[in-house]
mmCIF file of C-alpha atoms in Angstrom:
data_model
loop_
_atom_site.group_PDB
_atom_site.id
_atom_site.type_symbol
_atom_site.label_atom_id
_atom_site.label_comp_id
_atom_site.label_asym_id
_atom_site.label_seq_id
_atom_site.Cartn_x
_atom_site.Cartn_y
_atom_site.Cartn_z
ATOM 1 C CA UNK A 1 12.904 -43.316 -7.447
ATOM 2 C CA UNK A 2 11.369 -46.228 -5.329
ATOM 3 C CA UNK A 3 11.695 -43.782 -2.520
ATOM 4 C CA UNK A 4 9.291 -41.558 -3.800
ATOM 5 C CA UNK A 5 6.554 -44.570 -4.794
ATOM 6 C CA UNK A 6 6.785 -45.746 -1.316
ATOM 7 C CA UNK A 7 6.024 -42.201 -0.107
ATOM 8 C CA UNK A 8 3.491 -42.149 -2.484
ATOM 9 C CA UNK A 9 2.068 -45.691 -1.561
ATOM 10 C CA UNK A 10 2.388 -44.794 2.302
ATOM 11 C CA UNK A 11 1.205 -41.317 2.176
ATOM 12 C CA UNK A 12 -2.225 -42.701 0.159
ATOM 13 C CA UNK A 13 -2.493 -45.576 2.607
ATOM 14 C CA UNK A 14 -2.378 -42.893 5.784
ATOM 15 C CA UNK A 15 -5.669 -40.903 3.864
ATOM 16 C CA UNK A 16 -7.177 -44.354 3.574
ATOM 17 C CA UNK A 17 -7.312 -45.434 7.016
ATOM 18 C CA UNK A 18 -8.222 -41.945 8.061
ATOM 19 C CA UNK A 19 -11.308 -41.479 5.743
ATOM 20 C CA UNK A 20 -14.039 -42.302 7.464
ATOM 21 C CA UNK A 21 -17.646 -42.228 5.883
ATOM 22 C CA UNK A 22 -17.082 -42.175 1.509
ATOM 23 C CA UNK A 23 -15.309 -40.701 -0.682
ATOM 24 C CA UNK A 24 -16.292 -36.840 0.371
ATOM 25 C CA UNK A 25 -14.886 -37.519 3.503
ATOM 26 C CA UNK A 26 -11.233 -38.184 2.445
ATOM 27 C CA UNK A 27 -11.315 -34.718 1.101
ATOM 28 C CA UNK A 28 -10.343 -32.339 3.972
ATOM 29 C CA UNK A 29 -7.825 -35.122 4.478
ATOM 30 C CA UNK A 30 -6.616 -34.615 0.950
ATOM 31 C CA UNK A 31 -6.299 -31.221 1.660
ATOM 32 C CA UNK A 32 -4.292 -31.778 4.408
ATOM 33 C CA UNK A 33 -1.733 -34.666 3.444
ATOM 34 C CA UNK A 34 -1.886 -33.760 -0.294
ATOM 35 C CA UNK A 35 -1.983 -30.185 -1.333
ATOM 36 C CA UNK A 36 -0.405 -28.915 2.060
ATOM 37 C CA UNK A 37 1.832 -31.433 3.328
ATOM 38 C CA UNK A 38 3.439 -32.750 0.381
ATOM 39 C CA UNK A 39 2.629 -29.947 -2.438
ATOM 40 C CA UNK A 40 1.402 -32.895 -5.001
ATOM 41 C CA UNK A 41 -1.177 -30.391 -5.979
ATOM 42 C CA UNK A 42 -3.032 -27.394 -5.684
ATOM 43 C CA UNK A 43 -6.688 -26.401 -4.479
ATOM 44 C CA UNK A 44 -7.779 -26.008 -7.709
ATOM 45 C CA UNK A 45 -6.326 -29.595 -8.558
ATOM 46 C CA UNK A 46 -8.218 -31.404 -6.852
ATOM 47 C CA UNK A 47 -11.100 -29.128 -7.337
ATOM 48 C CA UNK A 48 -10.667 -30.878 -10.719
ATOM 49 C CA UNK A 49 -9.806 -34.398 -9.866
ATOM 50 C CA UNK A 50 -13.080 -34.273 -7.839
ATOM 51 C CA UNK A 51 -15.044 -33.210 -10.741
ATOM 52 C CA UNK A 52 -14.191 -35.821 -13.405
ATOM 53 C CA UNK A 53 -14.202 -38.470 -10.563
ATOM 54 C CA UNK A 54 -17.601 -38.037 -10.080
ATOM 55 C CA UNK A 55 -18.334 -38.390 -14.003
ATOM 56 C CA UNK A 56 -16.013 -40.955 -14.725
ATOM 57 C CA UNK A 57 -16.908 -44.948 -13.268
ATOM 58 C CA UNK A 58 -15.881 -46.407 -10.125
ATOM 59 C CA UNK A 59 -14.947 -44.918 -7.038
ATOM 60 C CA UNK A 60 -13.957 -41.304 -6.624
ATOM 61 C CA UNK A 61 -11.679 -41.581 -3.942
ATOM 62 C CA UNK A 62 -9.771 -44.111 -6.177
ATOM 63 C CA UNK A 63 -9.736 -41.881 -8.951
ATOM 64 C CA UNK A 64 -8.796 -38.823 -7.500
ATOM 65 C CA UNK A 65 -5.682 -41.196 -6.274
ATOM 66 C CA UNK A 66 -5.174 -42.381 -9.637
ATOM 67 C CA UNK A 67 -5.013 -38.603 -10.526
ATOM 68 C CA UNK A 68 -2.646 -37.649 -7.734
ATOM 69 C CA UNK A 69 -0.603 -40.265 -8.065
ATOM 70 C CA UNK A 70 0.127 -39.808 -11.868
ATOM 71 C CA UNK A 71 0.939 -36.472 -11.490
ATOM 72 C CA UNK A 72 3.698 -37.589 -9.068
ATOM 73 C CA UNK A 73 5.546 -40.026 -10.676
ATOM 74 C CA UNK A 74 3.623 -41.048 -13.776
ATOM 75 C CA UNK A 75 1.118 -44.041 -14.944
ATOM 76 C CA UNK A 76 3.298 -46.059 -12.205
ATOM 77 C CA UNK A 77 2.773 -43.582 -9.938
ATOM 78 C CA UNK A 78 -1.015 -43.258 -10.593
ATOM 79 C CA UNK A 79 -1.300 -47.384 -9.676
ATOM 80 C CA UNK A 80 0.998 -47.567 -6.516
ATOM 81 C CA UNK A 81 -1.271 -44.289 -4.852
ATOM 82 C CA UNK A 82 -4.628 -45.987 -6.243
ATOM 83 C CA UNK A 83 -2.970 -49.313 -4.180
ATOM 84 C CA UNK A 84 -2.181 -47.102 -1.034
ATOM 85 C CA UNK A 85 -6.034 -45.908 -0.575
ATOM 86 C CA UNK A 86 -7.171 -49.095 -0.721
ATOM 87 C CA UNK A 87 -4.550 -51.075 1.458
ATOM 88 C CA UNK A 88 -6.053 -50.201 4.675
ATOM 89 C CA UNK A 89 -9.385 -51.259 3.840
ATOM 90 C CA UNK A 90 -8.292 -54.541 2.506
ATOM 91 C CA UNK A 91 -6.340 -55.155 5.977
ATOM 92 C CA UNK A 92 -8.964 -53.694 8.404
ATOM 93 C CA UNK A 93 -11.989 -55.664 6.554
ATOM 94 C CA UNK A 94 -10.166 -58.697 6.349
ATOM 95 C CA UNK A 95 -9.263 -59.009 10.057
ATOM 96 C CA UNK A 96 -12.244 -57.714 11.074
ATOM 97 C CA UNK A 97 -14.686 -60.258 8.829
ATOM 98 C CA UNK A 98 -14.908 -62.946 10.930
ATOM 99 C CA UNK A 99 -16.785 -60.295 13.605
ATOM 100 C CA UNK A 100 -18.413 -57.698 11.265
ATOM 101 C CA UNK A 101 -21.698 -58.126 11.699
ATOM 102 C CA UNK A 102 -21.201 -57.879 15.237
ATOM 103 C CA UNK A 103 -19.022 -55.357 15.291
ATOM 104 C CA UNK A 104 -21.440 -52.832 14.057
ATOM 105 C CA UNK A 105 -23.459 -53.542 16.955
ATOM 106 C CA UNK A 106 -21.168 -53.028 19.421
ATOM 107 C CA UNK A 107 -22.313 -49.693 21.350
ATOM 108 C CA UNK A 108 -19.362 -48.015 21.379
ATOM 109 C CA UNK A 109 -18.183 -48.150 17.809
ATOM 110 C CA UNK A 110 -22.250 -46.797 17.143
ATOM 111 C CA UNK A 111 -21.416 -44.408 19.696
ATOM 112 C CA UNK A 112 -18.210 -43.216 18.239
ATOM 113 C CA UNK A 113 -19.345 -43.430 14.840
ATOM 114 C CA UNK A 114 -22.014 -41.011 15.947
ATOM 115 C CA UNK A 115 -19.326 -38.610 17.265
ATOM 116 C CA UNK A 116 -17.460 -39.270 13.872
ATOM 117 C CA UNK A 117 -20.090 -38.376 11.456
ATOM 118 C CA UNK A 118 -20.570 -34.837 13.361
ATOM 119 C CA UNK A 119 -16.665 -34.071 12.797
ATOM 120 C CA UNK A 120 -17.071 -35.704 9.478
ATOM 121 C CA UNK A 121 -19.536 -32.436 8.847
ATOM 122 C CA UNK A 122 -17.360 -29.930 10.164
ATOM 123 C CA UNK A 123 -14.485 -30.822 8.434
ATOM 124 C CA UNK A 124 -16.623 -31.191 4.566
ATOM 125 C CA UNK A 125 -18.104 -27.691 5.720
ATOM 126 C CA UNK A 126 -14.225 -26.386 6.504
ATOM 127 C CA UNK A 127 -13.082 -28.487 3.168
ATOM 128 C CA UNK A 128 -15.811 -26.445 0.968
ATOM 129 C CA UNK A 129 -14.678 -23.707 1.964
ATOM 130 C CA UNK A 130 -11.500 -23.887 0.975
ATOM 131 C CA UNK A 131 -12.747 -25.183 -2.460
ATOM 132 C CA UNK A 132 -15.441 -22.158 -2.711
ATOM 133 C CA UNK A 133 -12.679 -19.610 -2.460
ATOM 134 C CA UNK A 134 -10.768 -20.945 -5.139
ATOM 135 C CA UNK A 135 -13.680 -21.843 -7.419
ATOM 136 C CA UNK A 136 -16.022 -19.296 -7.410
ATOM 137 C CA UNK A 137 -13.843 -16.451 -8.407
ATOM 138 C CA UNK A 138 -16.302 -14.033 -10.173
ATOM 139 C CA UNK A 139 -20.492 -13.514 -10.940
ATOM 140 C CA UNK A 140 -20.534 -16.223 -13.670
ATOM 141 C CA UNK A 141 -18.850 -19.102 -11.352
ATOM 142 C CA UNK A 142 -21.023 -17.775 -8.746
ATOM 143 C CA UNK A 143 -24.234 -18.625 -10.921
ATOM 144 C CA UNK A 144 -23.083 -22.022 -11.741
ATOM 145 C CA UNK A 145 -22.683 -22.976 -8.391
ATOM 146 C CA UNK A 146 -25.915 -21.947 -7.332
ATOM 147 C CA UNK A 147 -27.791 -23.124 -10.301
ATOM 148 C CA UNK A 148 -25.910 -26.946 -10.060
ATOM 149 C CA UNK A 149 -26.180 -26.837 -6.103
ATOM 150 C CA UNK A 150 -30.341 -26.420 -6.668
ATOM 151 C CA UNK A 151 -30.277 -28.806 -9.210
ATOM 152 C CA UNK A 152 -28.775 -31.391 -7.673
ATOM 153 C CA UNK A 153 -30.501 -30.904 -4.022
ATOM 154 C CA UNK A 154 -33.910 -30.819 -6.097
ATOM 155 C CA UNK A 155 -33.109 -33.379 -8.803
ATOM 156 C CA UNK A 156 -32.278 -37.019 -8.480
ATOM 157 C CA UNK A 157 -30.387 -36.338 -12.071
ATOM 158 C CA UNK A 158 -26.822 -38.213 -11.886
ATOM 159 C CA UNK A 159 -23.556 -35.752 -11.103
ATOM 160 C CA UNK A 160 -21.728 -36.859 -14.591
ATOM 161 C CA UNK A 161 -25.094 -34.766 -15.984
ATOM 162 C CA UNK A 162 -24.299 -31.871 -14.261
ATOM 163 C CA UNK A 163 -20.554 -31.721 -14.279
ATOM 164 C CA UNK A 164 -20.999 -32.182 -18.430
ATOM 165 C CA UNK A 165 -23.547 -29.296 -18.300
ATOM 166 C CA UNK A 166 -20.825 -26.996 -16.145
ATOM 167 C CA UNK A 167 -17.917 -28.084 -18.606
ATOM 168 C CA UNK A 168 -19.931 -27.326 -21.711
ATOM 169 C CA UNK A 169 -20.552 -23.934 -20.274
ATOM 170 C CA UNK A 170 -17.568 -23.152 -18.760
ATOM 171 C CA UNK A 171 -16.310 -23.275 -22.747
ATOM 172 C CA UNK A 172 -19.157 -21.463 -23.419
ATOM 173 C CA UNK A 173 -18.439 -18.616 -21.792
ATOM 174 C CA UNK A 174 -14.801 -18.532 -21.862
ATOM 175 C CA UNK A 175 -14.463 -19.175 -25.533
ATOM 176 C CA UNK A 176 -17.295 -19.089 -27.530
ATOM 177 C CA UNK A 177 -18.443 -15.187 -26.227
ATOM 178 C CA UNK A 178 -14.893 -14.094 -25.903
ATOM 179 C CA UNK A 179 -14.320 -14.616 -29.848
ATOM 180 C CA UNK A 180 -14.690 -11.022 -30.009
ATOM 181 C CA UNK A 181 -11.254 -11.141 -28.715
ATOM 182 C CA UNK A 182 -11.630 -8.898 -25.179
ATOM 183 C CA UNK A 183 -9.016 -9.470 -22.951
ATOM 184 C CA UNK A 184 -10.330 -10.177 -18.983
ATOM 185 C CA UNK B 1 -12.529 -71.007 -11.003
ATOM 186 C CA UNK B 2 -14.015 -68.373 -8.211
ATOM 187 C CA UNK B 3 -11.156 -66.070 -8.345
ATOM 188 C CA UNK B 4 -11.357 -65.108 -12.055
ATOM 189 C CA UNK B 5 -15.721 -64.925 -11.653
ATOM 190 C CA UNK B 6 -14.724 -62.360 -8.629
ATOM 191 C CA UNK B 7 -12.479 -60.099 -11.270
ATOM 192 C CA UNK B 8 -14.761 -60.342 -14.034
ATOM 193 C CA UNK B 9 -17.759 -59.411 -11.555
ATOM 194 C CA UNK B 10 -16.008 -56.672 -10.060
ATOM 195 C CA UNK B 11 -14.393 -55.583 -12.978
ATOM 196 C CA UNK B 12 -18.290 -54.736 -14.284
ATOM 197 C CA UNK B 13 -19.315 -52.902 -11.215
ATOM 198 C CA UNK B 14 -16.212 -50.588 -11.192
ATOM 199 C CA UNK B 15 -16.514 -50.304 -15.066
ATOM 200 C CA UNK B 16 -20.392 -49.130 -14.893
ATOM 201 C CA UNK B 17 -21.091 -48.038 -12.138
ATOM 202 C CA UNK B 18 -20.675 -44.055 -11.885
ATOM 203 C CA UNK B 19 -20.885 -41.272 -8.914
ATOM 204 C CA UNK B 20 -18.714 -43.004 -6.049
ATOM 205 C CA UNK B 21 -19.482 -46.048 -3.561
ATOM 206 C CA UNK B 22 -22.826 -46.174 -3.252
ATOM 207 C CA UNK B 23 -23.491 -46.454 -7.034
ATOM 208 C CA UNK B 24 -21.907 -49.990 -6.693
ATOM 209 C CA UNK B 25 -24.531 -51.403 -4.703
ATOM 210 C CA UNK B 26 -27.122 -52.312 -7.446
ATOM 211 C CA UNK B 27 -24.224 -54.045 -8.319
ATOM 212 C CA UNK B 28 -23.729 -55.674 -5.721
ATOM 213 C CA UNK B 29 -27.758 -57.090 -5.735
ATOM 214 C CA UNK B 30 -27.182 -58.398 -9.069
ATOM 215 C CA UNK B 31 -24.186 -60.248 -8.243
ATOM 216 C CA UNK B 32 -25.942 -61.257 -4.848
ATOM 217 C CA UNK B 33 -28.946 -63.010 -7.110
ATOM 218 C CA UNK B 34 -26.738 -63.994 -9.825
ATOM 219 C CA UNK B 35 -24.169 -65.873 -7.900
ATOM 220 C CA UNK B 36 -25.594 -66.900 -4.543
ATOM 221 C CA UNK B 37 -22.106 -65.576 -2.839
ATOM 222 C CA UNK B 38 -23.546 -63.786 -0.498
ATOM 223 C CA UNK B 39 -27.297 -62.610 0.639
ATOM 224 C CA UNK B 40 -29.256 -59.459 0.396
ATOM 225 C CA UNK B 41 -29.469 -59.770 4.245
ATOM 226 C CA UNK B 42 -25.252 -59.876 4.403
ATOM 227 C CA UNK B 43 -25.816 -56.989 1.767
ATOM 228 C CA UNK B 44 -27.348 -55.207 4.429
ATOM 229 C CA UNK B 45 -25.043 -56.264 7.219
ATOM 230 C CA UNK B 46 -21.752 -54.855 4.666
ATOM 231 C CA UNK B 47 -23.304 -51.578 4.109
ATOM 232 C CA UNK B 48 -23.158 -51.175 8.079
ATOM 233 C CA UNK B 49 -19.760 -52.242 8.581
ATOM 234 C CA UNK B 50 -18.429 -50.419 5.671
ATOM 235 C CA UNK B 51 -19.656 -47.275 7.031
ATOM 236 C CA UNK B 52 -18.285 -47.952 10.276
ATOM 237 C CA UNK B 53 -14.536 -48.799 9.148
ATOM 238 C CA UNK B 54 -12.206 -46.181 7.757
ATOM 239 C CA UNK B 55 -11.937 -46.233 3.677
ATOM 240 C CA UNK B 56 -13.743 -45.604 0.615
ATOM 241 C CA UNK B 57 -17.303 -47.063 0.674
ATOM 242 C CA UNK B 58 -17.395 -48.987 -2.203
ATOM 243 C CA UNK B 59 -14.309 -50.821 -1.712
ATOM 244 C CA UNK B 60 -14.930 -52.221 1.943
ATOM 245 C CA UNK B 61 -17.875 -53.473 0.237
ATOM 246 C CA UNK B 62 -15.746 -55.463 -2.519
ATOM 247 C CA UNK B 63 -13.055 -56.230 -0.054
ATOM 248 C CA UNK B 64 -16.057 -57.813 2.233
ATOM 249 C CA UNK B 65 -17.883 -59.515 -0.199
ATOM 250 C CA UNK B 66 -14.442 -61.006 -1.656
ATOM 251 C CA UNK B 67 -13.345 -62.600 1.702
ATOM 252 C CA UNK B 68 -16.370 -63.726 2.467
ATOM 253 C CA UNK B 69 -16.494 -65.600 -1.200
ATOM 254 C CA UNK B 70 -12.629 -66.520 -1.418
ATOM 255 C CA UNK B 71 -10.521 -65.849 2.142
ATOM 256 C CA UNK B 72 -7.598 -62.795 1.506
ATOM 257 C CA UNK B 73 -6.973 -63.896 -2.288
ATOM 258 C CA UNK B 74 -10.807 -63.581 -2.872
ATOM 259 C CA UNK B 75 -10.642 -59.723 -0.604
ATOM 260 C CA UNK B 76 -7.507 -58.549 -2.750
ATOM 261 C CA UNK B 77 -9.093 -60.521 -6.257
ATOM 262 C CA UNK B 78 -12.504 -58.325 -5.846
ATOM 263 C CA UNK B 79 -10.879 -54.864 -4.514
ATOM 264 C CA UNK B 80 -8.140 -55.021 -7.948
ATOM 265 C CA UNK B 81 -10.960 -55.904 -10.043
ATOM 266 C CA UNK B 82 -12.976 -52.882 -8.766
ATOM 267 C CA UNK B 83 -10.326 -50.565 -9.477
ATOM 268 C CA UNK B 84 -8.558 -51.865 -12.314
ATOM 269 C CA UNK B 85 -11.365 -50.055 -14.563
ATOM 270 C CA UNK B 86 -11.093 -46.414 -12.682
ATOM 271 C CA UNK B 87 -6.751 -46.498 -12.801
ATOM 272 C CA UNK B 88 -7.014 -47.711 -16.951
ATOM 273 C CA UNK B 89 -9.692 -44.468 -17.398
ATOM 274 C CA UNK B 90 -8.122 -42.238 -15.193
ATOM 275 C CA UNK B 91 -4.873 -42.650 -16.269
ATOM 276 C CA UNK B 92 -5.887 -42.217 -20.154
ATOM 277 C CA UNK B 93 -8.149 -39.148 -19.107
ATOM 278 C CA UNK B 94 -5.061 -37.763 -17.726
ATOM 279 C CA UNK B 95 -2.526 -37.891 -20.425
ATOM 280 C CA UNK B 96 -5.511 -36.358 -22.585
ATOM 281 C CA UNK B 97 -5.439 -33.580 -20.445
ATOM 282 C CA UNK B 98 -1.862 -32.895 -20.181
ATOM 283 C CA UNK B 99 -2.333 -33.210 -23.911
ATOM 284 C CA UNK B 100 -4.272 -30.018 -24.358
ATOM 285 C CA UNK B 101 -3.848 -28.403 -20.923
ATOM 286 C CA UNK B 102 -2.913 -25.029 -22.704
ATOM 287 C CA UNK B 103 -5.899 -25.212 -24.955
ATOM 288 C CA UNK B 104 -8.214 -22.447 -24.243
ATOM 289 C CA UNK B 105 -11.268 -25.465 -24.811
ATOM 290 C CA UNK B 106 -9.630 -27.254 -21.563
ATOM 291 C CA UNK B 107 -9.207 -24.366 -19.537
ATOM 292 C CA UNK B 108 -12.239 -22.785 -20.411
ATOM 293 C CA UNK B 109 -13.899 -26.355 -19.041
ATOM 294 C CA UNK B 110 -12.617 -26.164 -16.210
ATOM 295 C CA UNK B 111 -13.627 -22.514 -15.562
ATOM 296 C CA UNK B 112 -16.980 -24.352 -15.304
ATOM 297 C CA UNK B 113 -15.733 -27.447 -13.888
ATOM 298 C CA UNK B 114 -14.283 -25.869 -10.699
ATOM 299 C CA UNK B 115 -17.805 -24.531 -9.347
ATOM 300 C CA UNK B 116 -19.807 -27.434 -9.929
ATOM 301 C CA UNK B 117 -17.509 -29.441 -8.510
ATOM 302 C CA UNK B 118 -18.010 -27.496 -4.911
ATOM 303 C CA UNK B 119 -21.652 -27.736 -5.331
ATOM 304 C CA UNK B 120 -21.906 -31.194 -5.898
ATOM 305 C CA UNK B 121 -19.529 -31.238 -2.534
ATOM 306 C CA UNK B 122 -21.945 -28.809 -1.165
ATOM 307 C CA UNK B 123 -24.918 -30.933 -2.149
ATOM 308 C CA UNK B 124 -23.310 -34.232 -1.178
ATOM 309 C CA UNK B 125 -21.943 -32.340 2.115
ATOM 310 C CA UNK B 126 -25.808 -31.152 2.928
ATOM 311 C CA UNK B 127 -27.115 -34.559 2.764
ATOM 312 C CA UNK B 128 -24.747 -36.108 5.118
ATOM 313 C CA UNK B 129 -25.892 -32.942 7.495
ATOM 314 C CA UNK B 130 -29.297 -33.995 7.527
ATOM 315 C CA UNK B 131 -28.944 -37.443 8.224
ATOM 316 C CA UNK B 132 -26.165 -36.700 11.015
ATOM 317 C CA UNK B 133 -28.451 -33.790 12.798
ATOM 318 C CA UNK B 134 -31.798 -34.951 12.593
ATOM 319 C CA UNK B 135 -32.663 -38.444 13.906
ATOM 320 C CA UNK B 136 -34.771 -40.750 12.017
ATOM 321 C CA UNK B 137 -38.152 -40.328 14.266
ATOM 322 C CA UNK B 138 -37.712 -36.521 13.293
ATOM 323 C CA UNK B 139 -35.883 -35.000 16.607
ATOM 324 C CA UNK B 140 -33.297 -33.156 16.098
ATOM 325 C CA UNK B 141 -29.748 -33.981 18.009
ATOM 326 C CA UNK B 142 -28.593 -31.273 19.596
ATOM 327 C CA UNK B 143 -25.935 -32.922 21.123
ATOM 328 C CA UNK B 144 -24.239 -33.149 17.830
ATOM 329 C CA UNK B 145 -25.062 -29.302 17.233
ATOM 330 C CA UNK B 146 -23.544 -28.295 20.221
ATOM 331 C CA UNK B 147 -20.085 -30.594 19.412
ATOM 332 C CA UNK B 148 -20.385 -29.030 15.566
ATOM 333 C CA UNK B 149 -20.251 -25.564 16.809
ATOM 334 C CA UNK B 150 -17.383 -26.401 19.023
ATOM 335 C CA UNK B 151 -15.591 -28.225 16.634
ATOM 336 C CA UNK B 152 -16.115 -25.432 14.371
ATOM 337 C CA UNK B 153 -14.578 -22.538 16.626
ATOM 338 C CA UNK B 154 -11.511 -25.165 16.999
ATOM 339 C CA UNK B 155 -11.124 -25.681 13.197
ATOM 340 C CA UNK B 156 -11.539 -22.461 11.889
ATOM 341 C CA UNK B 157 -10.833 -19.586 14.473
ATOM 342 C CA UNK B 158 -8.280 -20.758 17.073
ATOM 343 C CA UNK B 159 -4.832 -20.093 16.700
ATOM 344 C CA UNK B 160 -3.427 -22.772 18.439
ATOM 345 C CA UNK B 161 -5.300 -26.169 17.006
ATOM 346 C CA UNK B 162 -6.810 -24.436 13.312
ATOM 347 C CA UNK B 163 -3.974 -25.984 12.099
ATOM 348 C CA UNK B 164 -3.975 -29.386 13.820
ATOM 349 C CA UNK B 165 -4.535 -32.591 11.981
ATOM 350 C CA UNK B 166 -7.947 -33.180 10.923
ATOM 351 C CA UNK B 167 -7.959 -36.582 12.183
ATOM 352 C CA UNK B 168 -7.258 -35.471 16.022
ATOM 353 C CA UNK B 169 -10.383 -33.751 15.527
ATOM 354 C CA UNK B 170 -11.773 -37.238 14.748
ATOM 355 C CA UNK B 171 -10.176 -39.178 17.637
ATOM 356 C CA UNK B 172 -11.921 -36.793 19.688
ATOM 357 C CA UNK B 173 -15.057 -36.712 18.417
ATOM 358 C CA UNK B 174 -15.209 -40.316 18.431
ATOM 359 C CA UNK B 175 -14.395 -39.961 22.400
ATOM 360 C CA UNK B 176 -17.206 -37.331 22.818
ATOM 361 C CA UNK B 177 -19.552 -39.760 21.291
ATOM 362 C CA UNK B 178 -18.701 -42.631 23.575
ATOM 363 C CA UNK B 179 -18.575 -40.557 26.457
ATOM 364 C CA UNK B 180 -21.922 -38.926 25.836
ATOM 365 C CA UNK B 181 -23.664 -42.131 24.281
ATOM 366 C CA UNK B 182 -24.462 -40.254 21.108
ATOM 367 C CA UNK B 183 -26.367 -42.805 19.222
ATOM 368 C CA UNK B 184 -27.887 -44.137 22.325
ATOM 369 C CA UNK B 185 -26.806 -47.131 22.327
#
């Protein structure tokens, strides 16, 4: 039983160090280390965890450990991965305080951080992909995402609006016009 | 007592403030004016840093702002107080799910759920590609084009390293951008 919260704490605390540049960066890592490493969760999952993390407070990476985590090994479970994520970054700004305002001067972190934020790209682009397959499975998910992806690249509106908006609808058309009682 | 201020103050920001690390920072300015902790300038400095270390945006910025305030207790005081809020909501959000995860309201929700999610990605994803790709006096950094398309054929169509660990392909783009001076400096 520890066993598995130290896996759980360790495994969180390698996509930690290894997220580089916010919370939509750790994603292709939680791809990687969550859904196809360990089997914690599916595409779809996270699809999920993603969406409520940006609606509910604080920080989405933390939530969508919070999520993982629970699903593992319960409320316990949820805490010790939320810990992981953040372990690195407690260690690596604390050592690194003393220097930091230096440090982000120093050419070749700008220069690698430079190099980093193109991967960074590559791998969201890769990451979306992945999500797009299992997300937009027929015309009406199709019309969401183009209708939320305009909104939000036109409107300064917050995410928890939209995400509402696509949950509302989502019930919408799976319930409310299916009363007839068609089967898909 | 510094220590329980940093929880309390923390506590708020992780509490209110919604749509990932960034959102925290007009928490931070109000915390900055209220408290005297810390400047706008160090503000500033923080955003940097936290951009350039590995981890979640919003809690390098707690972890910084707590050390430089209280030492390691202060760091670890501010980070637990950030996400003590986001576990307590999370975890109740959860259970209601698993609650009612075979009701055809929750499903249905998540029917919509799924594709907004990916846009917001998308959208988020976009952004990130603008600021990487073109500069800030408007020219556009080919460099950086050339590595994307390379790093793309390597991520998505070869056999042999499709499958590698996305983080290789971050050790070595950091090396490409040292070795080619990407950001000029």
């Amino acid at each position: 039983m520890a066993k598995r919260l130290w896996e759980l704490f360790f495994t969180f605390a390698k996509v930690g160090v290894m997220t580089f540049g916010g919370g939509y960066a750790m994603l292709p890592i939680l791809q990687r280390e969550v859904v196809e490493n360990k089997g914690w969760a599916t595409e779809e999952e996270l699809a999920d965890w993603f969406a409520i993390g940006q609606c509910t407070p604080g920080v989405i990476a933390v939530n969508t450990a919070t999520f993982a985590g629970r699903k593992v090994r319960g409320n316990l479970g949820g805490v010790v991965a939320t810990l992981g994520v953040v372990f690195p970054s407690l260690v690596i700004i604390s050592l690194l305080a003393g220097v930091i305002t230096t440090f982000a001067e120093v050419a070749w972190v700008k220069n690698a951080f430079a190099g980093i934020r193109v991967c960074v790209c590559v791998l969201i682009f890769n990451a979306v992909v992945k999500l797009w397959k299992k997300s937009v499975v027929d015309k009406k998910t199709l019309a969401l995402y183009a209708l939320i992806l305009l909104a939000s690249l036109l409107t300064d509106w917050s995410p928890a609006v939209f995400v509402v908006f696509a949950a509302l609808s989502g019930i919408v058309l799976q319930v409310v016009l299916r009363k007839g009682g068609e089967a898909e | 007592m510094i220590y329980l201020r940093l929880f309390w103050e923390f506590f708020k920001a992780g509490l209110f403030a919604v749509g990932g690390g960034m959102a925290t920072l007009p928490f931070l300015y109000d915390i900055s004016d209220k408290t005297g902790w810390f400047t706008r300038a160090q503000l500033a400095d923080m955003i940097a840093v936290s951009e350039s270390t590995p981890g979640p945006i919003g809690v390098n910025m707690a972890t910084y702002v707590g050390f430089i305030t209280g030492g390691v207790p202060g760091a670890l005081t501010a980070t637990i107080g950030l996400i003590t809020p986001s576990i307590i909501i999370i975890l109740i959000v959860a259970a209601f799910l698993q609650a009612f995860r075979d009701s055809r309201y929750v499903t249905g929700a998540f029917y919509g759920l799924r594709p907004a999610s990916t846009a917001l990605i998308t959208a988020a994803g976009l952004v990130v590609v603008r600021e990487t790709f073109v500069l800030t006096d408007g020219v556009f950094f080919w460099q950086g084009l050339l590595l994307a398309a390379v790093l793309l054929v390597f991520t998505r169509w070869v056999k042999a390293t499709k499958n590698w660990h996305p983080i290789v392909f971050i050790g070595i783009s950091a090396l490409v951008g040292v070795v080619f001076r990407f950001a000029g400096a």
